[in-house]
Amino acid sequence: MMILCGTTSKSLARDLSGRTGATLLEAEVRRFPDGECYVRFDRESVDKDVVIVGNTYTDGNLVEFILMHDAARGLGAEKIISVVPYFGYGRQDRRFLPGEALSAQVMLRHIALETDRLLTIDLHKPDILRWFTKPGAKDLTAAPAIGEHFAGKGIDLVLAPDKGAAQRAADVAHIIGCNSDHLMKTRISDIEVKITPSKLDAKGKNVLIVDDIISTGGTIVAASNELRRLGAHHVTAACTHGLFVGNALEKLKKACDGVVCANTLENEVSTISVASEVAKAL
Ligand code: R5P
């Protein structure tokens, strides 16, 4: 088995190769003058079984991801397992308004044309995998890796910023060996959220806020502000997918004492590797 990757989630692919002993093959990826993507694996052939690691975010990386599958098939790959650490378009899981594209379904149907098996990590709504039209799709979780990263670091409470993230917070807290709770969030716009004032006992506590995605940072900043109001001593934020749109990371660094995320997307704070979860599933 070989592990193939392009320009996204390279550190995860390298870690995966180290843990499994599988050879890592990094694609040559470049852009033509008009912006179109070029992908090549500089080999005569690849193993019959390959794992392709790549994100479906951004749109450019999505094309790279699809082209990697064709390049691998052209070199003899017969069974492809696709690992999509951050599944872009996973949040549009309904037609909220008439006439909208059902993006999650579109992406899963098209990926199923290219691959044999799919592994994702912390999908916003894991049940979208029903649209992958082949057996063998599984959503993994970064919660164990996040929990192990913070175990023994003095965390008193793990907090989800909303009810939807409460189970993830409980899973992380279980590994750390502390309690978990959640706040109540209302989304006002794409960039604005409101946290309902809470009666949570956070006074003097070291709190870890855990979410699946940090995008604009609005959710975590609002949650951290609420924790400060409640007298929390130390507030750290962790997530699986750090998108950090615009100046989100700067805002978060001001609002929290620490920010860290998994290496599903690569950035300056993506120091928690989910490779062991992926290696187990492979
Ligand atoms: C939404 O329900 C998600 O779990 C995240 O809370 C959300 O995507 C975070 O977005 P932002 O960082 O823009 O507040």
PDB file of C-alpha atoms and ligand atoms in Angstrom:
ATOM      1  CA  MET A   1       0.000   0.000   0.000  1.00  0.00           C
ATOM      2  CA  MET A   2       1.232   3.500  -0.850  1.00  0.00           C
ATOM      3  CA  ILE A   3       0.131   6.846   0.516  1.00  0.00           C
ATOM      4  CA  LEU A   4      -0.287   9.582  -2.073  1.00  0.00           C
ATOM      5  CA  CYS A   5      -0.788  13.252  -1.364  1.00  0.00           C
ATOM      6  CA  GLY A   6      -0.790  16.610  -3.071  1.00  0.00           C
ATOM      7  CA  THR A   7      -0.440  20.061  -1.574  1.00  0.00           C
ATOM      8  CA  THR A   8      -2.987  19.710   1.248  1.00  0.00           C
ATOM      9  CA  SER A   9      -2.642  17.853   4.572  1.00  0.00           C
ATOM     10  CA  LYS A  10       0.956  16.921   3.814  1.00  0.00           C
ATOM     11  CA  SER A  11       1.968  16.688   7.462  1.00  0.00           C
ATOM     12  CA  LEU A  12      -0.897  14.260   8.093  1.00  0.00           C
ATOM     13  CA  ALA A  13       0.105  12.160   5.056  1.00  0.00           C
ATOM     14  CA  ARG A  14       3.744  12.087   6.234  1.00  0.00           C
ATOM     15  CA  ASP A  15       2.722  11.108   9.757  1.00  0.00           C
ATOM     16  CA  LEU A  16       0.451   8.402   8.345  1.00  0.00           C
ATOM     17  CA  SER A  17       3.272   7.019   6.244  1.00  0.00           C
ATOM     18  CA  GLY A  18       5.554   6.985   9.320  1.00  0.00           C
ATOM     19  CA  ARG A  19       2.976   5.159  11.422  1.00  0.00           C
ATOM     20  CA  THR A  20       1.945   2.578   8.804  1.00  0.00           C
ATOM     21  CA  GLY A  21       5.319   2.080   7.133  1.00  0.00           C
ATOM     22  CA  ALA A  22       3.642   2.711   3.743  1.00  0.00           C
ATOM     23  CA  THR A  23       5.689   4.589   1.129  1.00  0.00           C
ATOM     24  CA  LEU A  24       4.670   8.222   0.720  1.00  0.00           C
ATOM     25  CA  LEU A  25       4.425   9.654  -2.770  1.00  0.00           C
ATOM     26  CA  GLU A  26       3.982  13.415  -3.057  1.00  0.00           C
ATOM     27  CA  ALA A  27       2.461  14.661  -6.306  1.00  0.00           C
ATOM     28  CA  GLU A  28       4.026  17.325  -8.428  1.00  0.00           C
ATOM     29  CA  VAL A  29       1.284  19.951  -8.536  1.00  0.00           C
ATOM     30  CA  ARG A  30       1.494  23.162 -10.477  1.00  0.00           C
ATOM     31  CA  ARG A  31      -0.772  25.634 -12.185  1.00  0.00           C
ATOM     32  CA  PHE A  32      -0.795  26.472 -15.869  1.00  0.00           C
ATOM     33  CA  PRO A  33      -0.631  30.194 -16.730  1.00  0.00           C
ATOM     34  CA  ASP A  34      -4.441  30.216 -17.024  1.00  0.00           C
ATOM     35  CA  GLY A  35      -4.799  28.757 -13.511  1.00  0.00           C
ATOM     36  CA  GLU A  36      -5.686  25.177 -14.454  1.00  0.00           C
ATOM     37  CA  CYS A  37      -4.211  22.458 -12.281  1.00  0.00           C
ATOM     38  CA  TYR A  38      -1.495  19.973 -13.352  1.00  0.00           C
ATOM     39  CA  VAL A  39      -0.894  16.809 -11.306  1.00  0.00           C
ATOM     40  CA  ARG A  40       1.748  14.108 -11.778  1.00  0.00           C
ATOM     41  CA  PHE A  41       3.210  11.308  -9.689  1.00  0.00           C
ATOM     42  CA  ASP A  42       6.744  10.919 -11.016  1.00  0.00           C
ATOM     43  CA  ARG A  43       6.790   7.087 -11.054  1.00  0.00           C
ATOM     44  CA  GLU A  44       6.486   4.237 -13.533  1.00  0.00           C
ATOM     45  CA  SER A  45       3.754   2.606 -11.437  1.00  0.00           C
ATOM     46  CA  VAL A  46       2.061   2.623  -8.027  1.00  0.00           C
ATOM     47  CA  ASP A  47       0.834  -0.216  -5.811  1.00  0.00           C
ATOM     48  CA  LYS A  48      -2.561  -1.759  -6.584  1.00  0.00           C
ATOM     49  CA  ASP A  49      -3.803  -0.461  -3.200  1.00  0.00           C
ATOM     50  CA  VAL A  50      -3.266   3.221  -2.560  1.00  0.00           C
ATOM     51  CA  VAL A  51      -4.467   5.780  -0.051  1.00  0.00           C
ATOM     52  CA  ILE A  52      -4.971   9.301  -1.381  1.00  0.00           C
ATOM     53  CA  VAL A  53      -4.946  12.087   1.197  1.00  0.00           C
ATOM     54  CA  GLY A  54      -6.422  15.400   0.108  1.00  0.00           C
ATOM     55  CA  ASN A  55      -8.976  18.039   0.977  1.00  0.00           C
ATOM     56  CA  THR A  56     -12.033  19.077  -1.003  1.00  0.00           C
ATOM     57  CA  TYR A  57     -11.439  22.668   0.112  1.00  0.00           C
ATOM     58  CA  THR A  58     -10.644  25.088  -1.525  1.00  0.00           C
ATOM     59  CA  ASP A  59     -12.177  24.711  -5.000  1.00  0.00           C
ATOM     60  CA  GLY A  60      -8.652  24.569  -6.487  1.00  0.00           C
ATOM     61  CA  ASN A  61      -7.661  21.801  -4.081  1.00  0.00           C
ATOM     62  CA  LEU A  62     -10.825  19.896  -4.965  1.00  0.00           C
ATOM     63  CA  VAL A  63      -9.680  19.724  -8.599  1.00  0.00           C
ATOM     64  CA  GLU A  64      -6.199  18.651  -7.457  1.00  0.00           C
ATOM     65  CA  PHE A  65      -7.815  15.911  -5.335  1.00  0.00           C
ATOM     66  CA  ILE A  66      -9.828  14.545  -8.277  1.00  0.00           C
ATOM     67  CA  LEU A  67      -6.859  14.674 -10.659  1.00  0.00           C
ATOM     68  CA  MET A  68      -4.702  12.734  -8.149  1.00  0.00           C
ATOM     69  CA  HIS A  69      -7.171   9.839  -8.407  1.00  0.00           C
ATOM     70  CA  ASP A  70      -6.888   9.746 -12.184  1.00  0.00           C
ATOM     71  CA  ALA A  71      -3.086   9.974 -12.055  1.00  0.00           C
ATOM     72  CA  ALA A  72      -3.017   7.042  -9.601  1.00  0.00           C
ATOM     73  CA  ARG A  73      -5.378   4.931 -11.760  1.00  0.00           C
ATOM     74  CA  GLY A  74      -3.169   5.680 -14.779  1.00  0.00           C
ATOM     75  CA  LEU A  75      -0.207   4.212 -12.869  1.00  0.00           C
ATOM     76  CA  GLY A  76      -2.051   1.002 -12.000  1.00  0.00           C
ATOM     77  CA  ALA A  77      -3.967   1.731  -8.787  1.00  0.00           C
ATOM     78  CA  GLU A  78      -6.902  -0.681  -8.534  1.00  0.00           C
ATOM     79  CA  LYS A  79      -8.260   0.048  -5.079  1.00  0.00           C
ATOM     80  CA  ILE A  80      -8.205   3.599  -3.796  1.00  0.00           C
ATOM     81  CA  ILE A  81      -9.043   4.651  -0.261  1.00  0.00           C
ATOM     82  CA  SER A  82      -9.561   8.413  -0.143  1.00  0.00           C
ATOM     83  CA  VAL A  83      -8.827  10.195   3.109  1.00  0.00           C
ATOM     84  CA  VAL A  84     -10.449  13.623   3.114  1.00  0.00           C
ATOM     85  CA  PRO A  85      -9.263  15.267   6.352  1.00  0.00           C
ATOM     86  CA  TYR A  86     -11.369  18.394   5.792  1.00  0.00           C
ATOM     87  CA  PHE A  87     -14.447  17.764   3.691  1.00  0.00           C
ATOM     88  CA  GLY A  88     -15.271  21.071   2.029  1.00  0.00           C
ATOM     89  CA  TYR A  89     -18.959  21.672   1.184  1.00  0.00           C
ATOM     90  CA  GLY A  90     -20.068  19.368   4.025  1.00  0.00           C
ATOM     91  CA  ARG A  91     -22.150  22.060   5.678  1.00  0.00           C
ATOM     92  CA  GLN A  92     -24.689  22.536   2.860  1.00  0.00           C
ATOM     93  CA  ASP A  93     -26.557  19.345   3.764  1.00  0.00           C
ATOM     94  CA  ARG A  94     -30.054  20.626   2.951  1.00  0.00           C
ATOM     95  CA  ARG A  95     -31.791  22.854   0.457  1.00  0.00           C
ATOM     96  CA  PHE A  96     -32.451  25.604   2.990  1.00  0.00           C
ATOM     97  CA  LEU A  97     -34.026  27.748   0.257  1.00  0.00           C
ATOM     98  CA  PRO A  98     -35.695  26.583  -2.967  1.00  0.00           C
ATOM     99  CA  GLY A  99     -33.264  26.528  -5.865  1.00  0.00           C
ATOM    100  CA  GLU A 100     -30.120  25.946  -3.797  1.00  0.00           C
ATOM    101  CA  ALA A 101     -27.542  23.315  -4.765  1.00  0.00           C
ATOM    102  CA  LEU A 102     -27.288  20.430  -2.310  1.00  0.00           C
ATOM    103  CA  SER A 103     -23.502  20.736  -2.195  1.00  0.00           C
ATOM    104  CA  ALA A 104     -22.669  17.904   0.231  1.00  0.00           C
ATOM    105  CA  GLN A 105     -24.599  15.404  -1.879  1.00  0.00           C
ATOM    106  CA  VAL A 106     -23.004  16.632  -5.118  1.00  0.00           C
ATOM    107  CA  MET A 107     -19.486  16.268  -3.702  1.00  0.00           C
ATOM    108  CA  LEU A 108     -20.081  12.801  -2.239  1.00  0.00           C
ATOM    109  CA  ARG A 109     -21.654  11.443  -5.437  1.00  0.00           C
ATOM    110  CA  HIS A 110     -18.745  12.717  -7.510  1.00  0.00           C
ATOM    111  CA  ILE A 111     -16.065  11.474  -5.125  1.00  0.00           C
ATOM    112  CA  ALA A 112     -17.719   8.029  -5.211  1.00  0.00           C
ATOM    113  CA  LEU A 113     -17.020   7.952  -8.972  1.00  0.00           C
ATOM    114  CA  GLU A 114     -13.282   8.244  -8.274  1.00  0.00           C
ATOM    115  CA  THR A 115     -12.662   6.167  -5.192  1.00  0.00           C
ATOM    116  CA  ASP A 116     -13.536   2.850  -3.572  1.00  0.00           C
ATOM    117  CA  ARG A 117     -13.638   3.812   0.077  1.00  0.00           C
ATOM    118  CA  LEU A 118     -13.844   7.129   1.903  1.00  0.00           C
ATOM    119  CA  LEU A 119     -12.570   8.239   5.295  1.00  0.00           C
ATOM    120  CA  THR A 120     -13.424  11.689   6.616  1.00  0.00           C
ATOM    121  CA  ILE A 121     -12.757  13.385   9.934  1.00  0.00           C
ATOM    122  CA  ASP A 122     -15.317  15.224  12.053  1.00  0.00           C
ATOM    123  CA  LEU A 123     -17.859  15.998   9.371  1.00  0.00           C
ATOM    124  CA  HIS A 124     -20.199  18.706  10.563  1.00  0.00           C
ATOM    125  CA  LYS A 125     -23.094  16.284   9.916  1.00  0.00           C
ATOM    126  CA  PRO A 126     -21.742  12.703   9.553  1.00  0.00           C
ATOM    127  CA  ASP A 127     -25.033  11.417   8.134  1.00  0.00           C
ATOM    128  CA  ILE A 128     -24.209  13.085   4.796  1.00  0.00           C
ATOM    129  CA  LEU A 129     -22.071   9.990   4.135  1.00  0.00           C
ATOM    130  CA  ARG A 130     -25.274   8.220   3.097  1.00  0.00           C
ATOM    131  CA  TRP A 131     -24.815  10.057  -0.209  1.00  0.00           C
ATOM    132  CA  PHE A 132     -21.526   8.281  -0.872  1.00  0.00           C
ATOM    133  CA  THR A 133     -22.919   5.731  -3.292  1.00  0.00           C
ATOM    134  CA  LYS A 134     -20.584   2.856  -2.321  1.00  0.00           C
ATOM    135  CA  PRO A 135     -20.125   0.919   0.917  1.00  0.00           C
ATOM    136  CA  GLY A 136     -17.153   1.753   3.090  1.00  0.00           C
ATOM    137  CA  ALA A 137     -17.499   5.422   4.022  1.00  0.00           C
ATOM    138  CA  LYS A 138     -16.627   6.284   7.592  1.00  0.00           C
ATOM    139  CA  ASP A 139     -16.320   9.485   9.589  1.00  0.00           C
ATOM    140  CA  LEU A 140     -13.510   9.454  12.160  1.00  0.00           C
ATOM    141  CA  THR A 141     -13.109  11.814  15.059  1.00  0.00           C
ATOM    142  CA  ALA A 142     -10.253  13.970  16.290  1.00  0.00           C
ATOM    143  CA  ALA A 143     -11.670  13.919  19.846  1.00  0.00           C
ATOM    144  CA  PRO A 144      -9.208  11.252  21.132  1.00  0.00           C
ATOM    145  CA  ALA A 145      -6.235  13.132  19.664  1.00  0.00           C
ATOM    146  CA  ILE A 146      -7.446  16.436  21.146  1.00  0.00           C
ATOM    147  CA  GLY A 147      -8.101  14.773  24.528  1.00  0.00           C
ATOM    148  CA  GLU A 148      -4.657  13.153  24.608  1.00  0.00           C
ATOM    149  CA  HIS A 149      -3.027  16.463  23.644  1.00  0.00           C
ATOM    150  CA  PHE A 150      -4.580  18.172  26.680  1.00  0.00           C
ATOM    151  CA  ALA A 151      -4.433  15.301  29.177  1.00  0.00           C
ATOM    152  CA  GLY A 152      -2.347  16.234  32.214  1.00  0.00           C
ATOM    153  CA  LYS A 153      -2.320  19.926  31.299  1.00  0.00           C
ATOM    154  CA  GLY A 154      -4.568  21.141  34.109  1.00  0.00           C
ATOM    155  CA  ILE A 155      -7.858  21.493  32.213  1.00  0.00           C
ATOM    156  CA  ASP A 156     -10.814  21.657  34.669  1.00  0.00           C
ATOM    157  CA  LEU A 157     -13.686  21.887  32.208  1.00  0.00           C
ATOM    158  CA  VAL A 158     -14.248  21.164  28.508  1.00  0.00           C
ATOM    159  CA  LEU A 159     -16.876  23.378  26.979  1.00  0.00           C
ATOM    160  CA  ALA A 160     -18.828  23.155  23.733  1.00  0.00           C
ATOM    161  CA  PRO A 161     -19.919  26.532  22.344  1.00  0.00           C
ATOM    162  CA  ASP A 162     -23.317  25.085  21.409  1.00  0.00           C
ATOM    163  CA  LYS A 163     -25.480  22.055  22.066  1.00  0.00           C
ATOM    164  CA  GLY A 164     -24.520  20.455  18.743  1.00  0.00           C
ATOM    165  CA  ALA A 165     -20.889  20.197  19.869  1.00  0.00           C
ATOM    166  CA  ALA A 166     -21.703  18.866  23.361  1.00  0.00           C
ATOM    167  CA  GLN A 167     -20.963  15.202  22.617  1.00  0.00           C
ATOM    168  CA  ARG A 168     -17.543  16.064  21.180  1.00  0.00           C
ATOM    169  CA  ALA A 169     -16.749  18.094  24.324  1.00  0.00           C
ATOM    170  CA  ALA A 170     -17.875  15.165  26.498  1.00  0.00           C
ATOM    171  CA  ASP A 171     -15.628  12.772  24.541  1.00  0.00           C
ATOM    172  CA  VAL A 172     -12.613  15.055  24.956  1.00  0.00           C
ATOM    173  CA  ALA A 173     -13.391  15.584  28.667  1.00  0.00           C
ATOM    174  CA  HIS A 174     -13.644  11.825  29.203  1.00  0.00           C
ATOM    175  CA  ILE A 175     -10.076  11.362  27.952  1.00  0.00           C
ATOM    176  CA  ILE A 176      -8.753  14.304  29.971  1.00  0.00           C
ATOM    177  CA  GLY A 177     -10.665  13.127  33.043  1.00  0.00           C
ATOM    178  CA  CYS A 178     -12.710  16.274  33.755  1.00  0.00           C
ATOM    179  CA  ASN A 179     -16.284  17.542  33.335  1.00  0.00           C
ATOM    180  CA  SER A 180     -17.873  18.973  30.233  1.00  0.00           C
ATOM    181  CA  ASP A 181     -20.704  21.375  29.556  1.00  0.00           C
ATOM    182  CA  HIS A 182     -22.074  23.503  26.739  1.00  0.00           C
ATOM    183  CA  LEU A 183     -23.210  27.041  26.045  1.00  0.00           C
ATOM    184  CA  MET A 184     -26.226  28.076  23.974  1.00  0.00           C
ATOM    185  CA  LYS A 185     -25.411  29.819  20.693  1.00  0.00           C
ATOM    186  CA  THR A 186     -27.612  31.637  18.220  1.00  0.00           C
ATOM    187  CA  ARG A 187     -26.196  32.459  14.812  1.00  0.00           C
ATOM    188  CA  ILE A 188     -27.133  35.957  13.720  1.00  0.00           C
ATOM    189  CA  SER A 189     -25.221  36.073  10.413  1.00  0.00           C
ATOM    190  CA  ASP A 190     -22.298  34.347   8.673  1.00  0.00           C
ATOM    191  CA  ILE A 191     -19.895  36.293  10.879  1.00  0.00           C
ATOM    192  CA  GLU A 192     -21.917  37.058  13.999  1.00  0.00           C
ATOM    193  CA  VAL A 193     -23.135  34.804  16.811  1.00  0.00           C
ATOM    194  CA  LYS A 194     -24.773  35.448  20.166  1.00  0.00           C
ATOM    195  CA  ILE A 195     -24.063  33.343  23.249  1.00  0.00           C
ATOM    196  CA  THR A 196     -26.896  33.249  25.779  1.00  0.00           C
ATOM    197  CA  PRO A 197     -25.614  34.356  29.217  1.00  0.00           C
ATOM    198  CA  SER A 198     -24.918  31.206  31.203  1.00  0.00           C
ATOM    199  CA  LYS A 199     -24.987  30.219  34.867  1.00  0.00           C
ATOM    200  CA  LEU A 200     -22.132  27.793  34.354  1.00  0.00           C
ATOM    201  CA  ASP A 201     -19.587  27.534  37.189  1.00  0.00           C
ATOM    202  CA  ALA A 202     -16.402  28.601  35.425  1.00  0.00           C
ATOM    203  CA  LYS A 203     -14.941  30.799  38.175  1.00  0.00           C
ATOM    204  CA  GLY A 204     -11.183  30.274  38.531  1.00  0.00           C
ATOM    205  CA  LYS A 205     -11.240  27.339  36.124  1.00  0.00           C
ATOM    206  CA  ASN A 206      -8.974  26.392  33.240  1.00  0.00           C
ATOM    207  CA  VAL A 207     -11.457  25.890  30.421  1.00  0.00           C
ATOM    208  CA  LEU A 208     -10.925  24.236  27.067  1.00  0.00           C
ATOM    209  CA  ILE A 209     -13.466  25.215  24.391  1.00  0.00           C
ATOM    210  CA  VAL A 210     -13.789  22.503  21.738  1.00  0.00           C
ATOM    211  CA  ASP A 211     -15.544  22.837  18.377  1.00  0.00           C
ATOM    212  CA  ASP A 212     -15.433  20.992  15.057  1.00  0.00           C
ATOM    213  CA  ILE A 213     -14.664  24.022  12.874  1.00  0.00           C
ATOM    214  CA  ILE A 214     -13.288  27.477  13.514  1.00  0.00           C
ATOM    215  CA  SER A 215     -14.073  29.627  10.510  1.00  0.00           C
ATOM    216  CA  THR A 216     -14.355  33.357  11.227  1.00  0.00           C
ATOM    217  CA  GLY A 217     -13.640  32.758  14.922  1.00  0.00           C
ATOM    218  CA  GLY A 218     -16.897  34.504  15.897  1.00  0.00           C
ATOM    219  CA  THR A 219     -18.184  31.506  17.854  1.00  0.00           C
ATOM    220  CA  ILE A 220     -15.033  30.990  19.912  1.00  0.00           C
ATOM    221  CA  VAL A 221     -14.552  34.713  20.611  1.00  0.00           C
ATOM    222  CA  ALA A 222     -18.150  34.985  21.871  1.00  0.00           C
ATOM    223  CA  ALA A 223     -17.749  31.828  23.997  1.00  0.00           C
ATOM    224  CA  SER A 224     -14.459  33.041  25.428  1.00  0.00           C
ATOM    225  CA  ASN A 225     -15.958  36.428  26.280  1.00  0.00           C
ATOM    226  CA  GLU A 226     -18.751  34.670  28.151  1.00  0.00           C
ATOM    227  CA  LEU A 227     -16.228  32.542  30.057  1.00  0.00           C
ATOM    228  CA  ARG A 228     -14.239  35.656  31.013  1.00  0.00           C
ATOM    229  CA  ARG A 229     -17.469  37.226  32.278  1.00  0.00           C
ATOM    230  CA  LEU A 230     -18.037  34.113  34.386  1.00  0.00           C
ATOM    231  CA  GLY A 231     -14.548  34.468  35.890  1.00  0.00           C
ATOM    232  CA  ALA A 232     -12.668  31.682  34.069  1.00  0.00           C
ATOM    233  CA  HIS A 233      -8.948  31.733  34.876  1.00  0.00           C
ATOM    234  CA  HIS A 234      -7.573  30.405  31.605  1.00  0.00           C
ATOM    235  CA  VAL A 235      -9.384  29.894  28.281  1.00  0.00           C
ATOM    236  CA  THR A 236      -7.941  27.714  25.521  1.00  0.00           C
ATOM    237  CA  ALA A 237      -9.651  26.955  22.218  1.00  0.00           C
ATOM    238  CA  ALA A 238      -9.228  23.748  20.227  1.00  0.00           C
ATOM    239  CA  CYS A 239     -10.889  22.507  17.076  1.00  0.00           C
ATOM    240  CA  THR A 240     -10.528  19.852  14.445  1.00  0.00           C
ATOM    241  CA  HIS A 241     -10.611  22.049  11.355  1.00  0.00           C
ATOM    242  CA  GLY A 242      -8.922  25.441  11.638  1.00  0.00           C
ATOM    243  CA  LEU A 243     -10.106  27.386   8.622  1.00  0.00           C
ATOM    244  CA  PHE A 244      -9.215  30.722  10.252  1.00  0.00           C
ATOM    245  CA  VAL A 245     -10.812  32.928   7.623  1.00  0.00           C
ATOM    246  CA  GLY A 246      -9.344  36.455   7.291  1.00  0.00           C
ATOM    247  CA  ASN A 247      -7.849  37.662  10.578  1.00  0.00           C
ATOM    248  CA  ALA A 248      -9.623  34.992  12.673  1.00  0.00           C
ATOM    249  CA  LEU A 249      -6.414  33.681  14.240  1.00  0.00           C
ATOM    250  CA  GLU A 250      -5.369  37.166  15.386  1.00  0.00           C
ATOM    251  CA  LYS A 251      -8.816  37.724  16.935  1.00  0.00           C
ATOM    252  CA  LEU A 252      -8.650  34.355  18.677  1.00  0.00           C
ATOM    253  CA  LYS A 253      -5.180  34.947  20.051  1.00  0.00           C
ATOM    254  CA  LYS A 254      -6.475  38.152  21.656  1.00  0.00           C
ATOM    255  CA  ALA A 255      -9.615  36.517  23.050  1.00  0.00           C
ATOM    256  CA  CYS A 256      -8.047  33.261  24.317  1.00  0.00           C
ATOM    257  CA  ASP A 257      -4.892  32.213  26.147  1.00  0.00           C
ATOM    258  CA  GLY A 258      -4.162  29.551  23.560  1.00  0.00           C
ATOM    259  CA  VAL A 259      -5.468  28.226  20.234  1.00  0.00           C
ATOM    260  CA  VAL A 260      -4.688  24.849  18.719  1.00  0.00           C
ATOM    261  CA  CYS A 261      -6.182  22.595  16.056  1.00  0.00           C
ATOM    262  CA  ALA A 262      -5.764  19.256  14.340  1.00  0.00           C
ATOM    263  CA  ASN A 263      -3.713  18.829  11.184  1.00  0.00           C
ATOM    264  CA  THR A 264      -6.670  18.214   8.866  1.00  0.00           C
ATOM    265  CA  LEU A 265      -5.881  21.687   7.536  1.00  0.00           C
ATOM    266  CA  GLU A 266      -2.351  23.016   7.842  1.00  0.00           C
ATOM    267  CA  ASN A 267      -1.599  26.290   9.580  1.00  0.00           C
ATOM    268  CA  GLU A 268       0.657  27.671  12.302  1.00  0.00           C
ATOM    269  CA  VAL A 269      -1.402  26.115  15.140  1.00  0.00           C
ATOM    270  CA  SER A 270      -2.274  22.721  13.580  1.00  0.00           C
ATOM    271  CA  THR A 271      -0.123  20.738  15.991  1.00  0.00           C
ATOM    272  CA  ILE A 272      -2.498  17.877  16.882  1.00  0.00           C
ATOM    273  CA  SER A 273      -2.074  14.964  14.493  1.00  0.00           C
ATOM    274  CA  VAL A 274      -5.045  12.756  13.677  1.00  0.00           C
ATOM    275  CA  ALA A 275      -2.802  10.223  11.921  1.00  0.00           C
ATOM    276  CA  SER A 276      -3.265   7.561  14.578  1.00  0.00           C
ATOM    277  CA  GLU A 277      -7.072   7.654  14.117  1.00  0.00           C
ATOM    278  CA  VAL A 278      -6.669   7.334  10.344  1.00  0.00           C
ATOM    279  CA  ALA A 279      -4.028   4.589  10.654  1.00  0.00           C
ATOM    280  CA  LYS A 280      -6.387   2.555  12.898  1.00  0.00           C
ATOM    281  CA  ALA A 281      -9.231   2.914  10.366  1.00  0.00           C
ATOM    282  CA  LEU A 282      -6.996   1.865   7.459  1.00  0.00           C
TER     283      LEU A 282
HETATM  284  C1  R5P B   1     -21.222  25.477  13.538  1.00  0.00           C
HETATM  285  O1  R5P B   1     -22.200  24.939  14.029  1.00  0.00           O
HETATM  286  C2  R5P B   1     -19.854  24.925  13.708  1.00  0.00           C
HETATM  287  O2  R5P B   1     -19.850  23.869  14.619  1.00  0.00           O
HETATM  288  C3  R5P B   1     -18.874  25.990  14.153  1.00  0.00           C
HETATM  289  O3  R5P B   1     -19.267  26.434  15.433  1.00  0.00           O
HETATM  290  C4  R5P B   1     -18.850  27.132  13.195  1.00  0.00           C
HETATM  291  O4  R5P B   1     -18.576  26.684  11.890  1.00  0.00           O
HETATM  292  C5  R5P B   1     -17.796  28.142  13.607  1.00  0.00           C
HETATM  293  O5  R5P B   1     -17.830  29.218  12.739  1.00  0.00           O
HETATM  294  P1  R5P B   1     -17.220  30.623  13.141  1.00  0.00           P
HETATM  295  O6  R5P B   1     -15.783  30.395  13.541  1.00  0.00           O
HETATM  296  O7  R5P B   1     -17.329  31.429  11.881  1.00  0.00           O
HETATM  297  O8  R5P B   1     -18.041  31.178  14.241  1.00  0.00           O
END
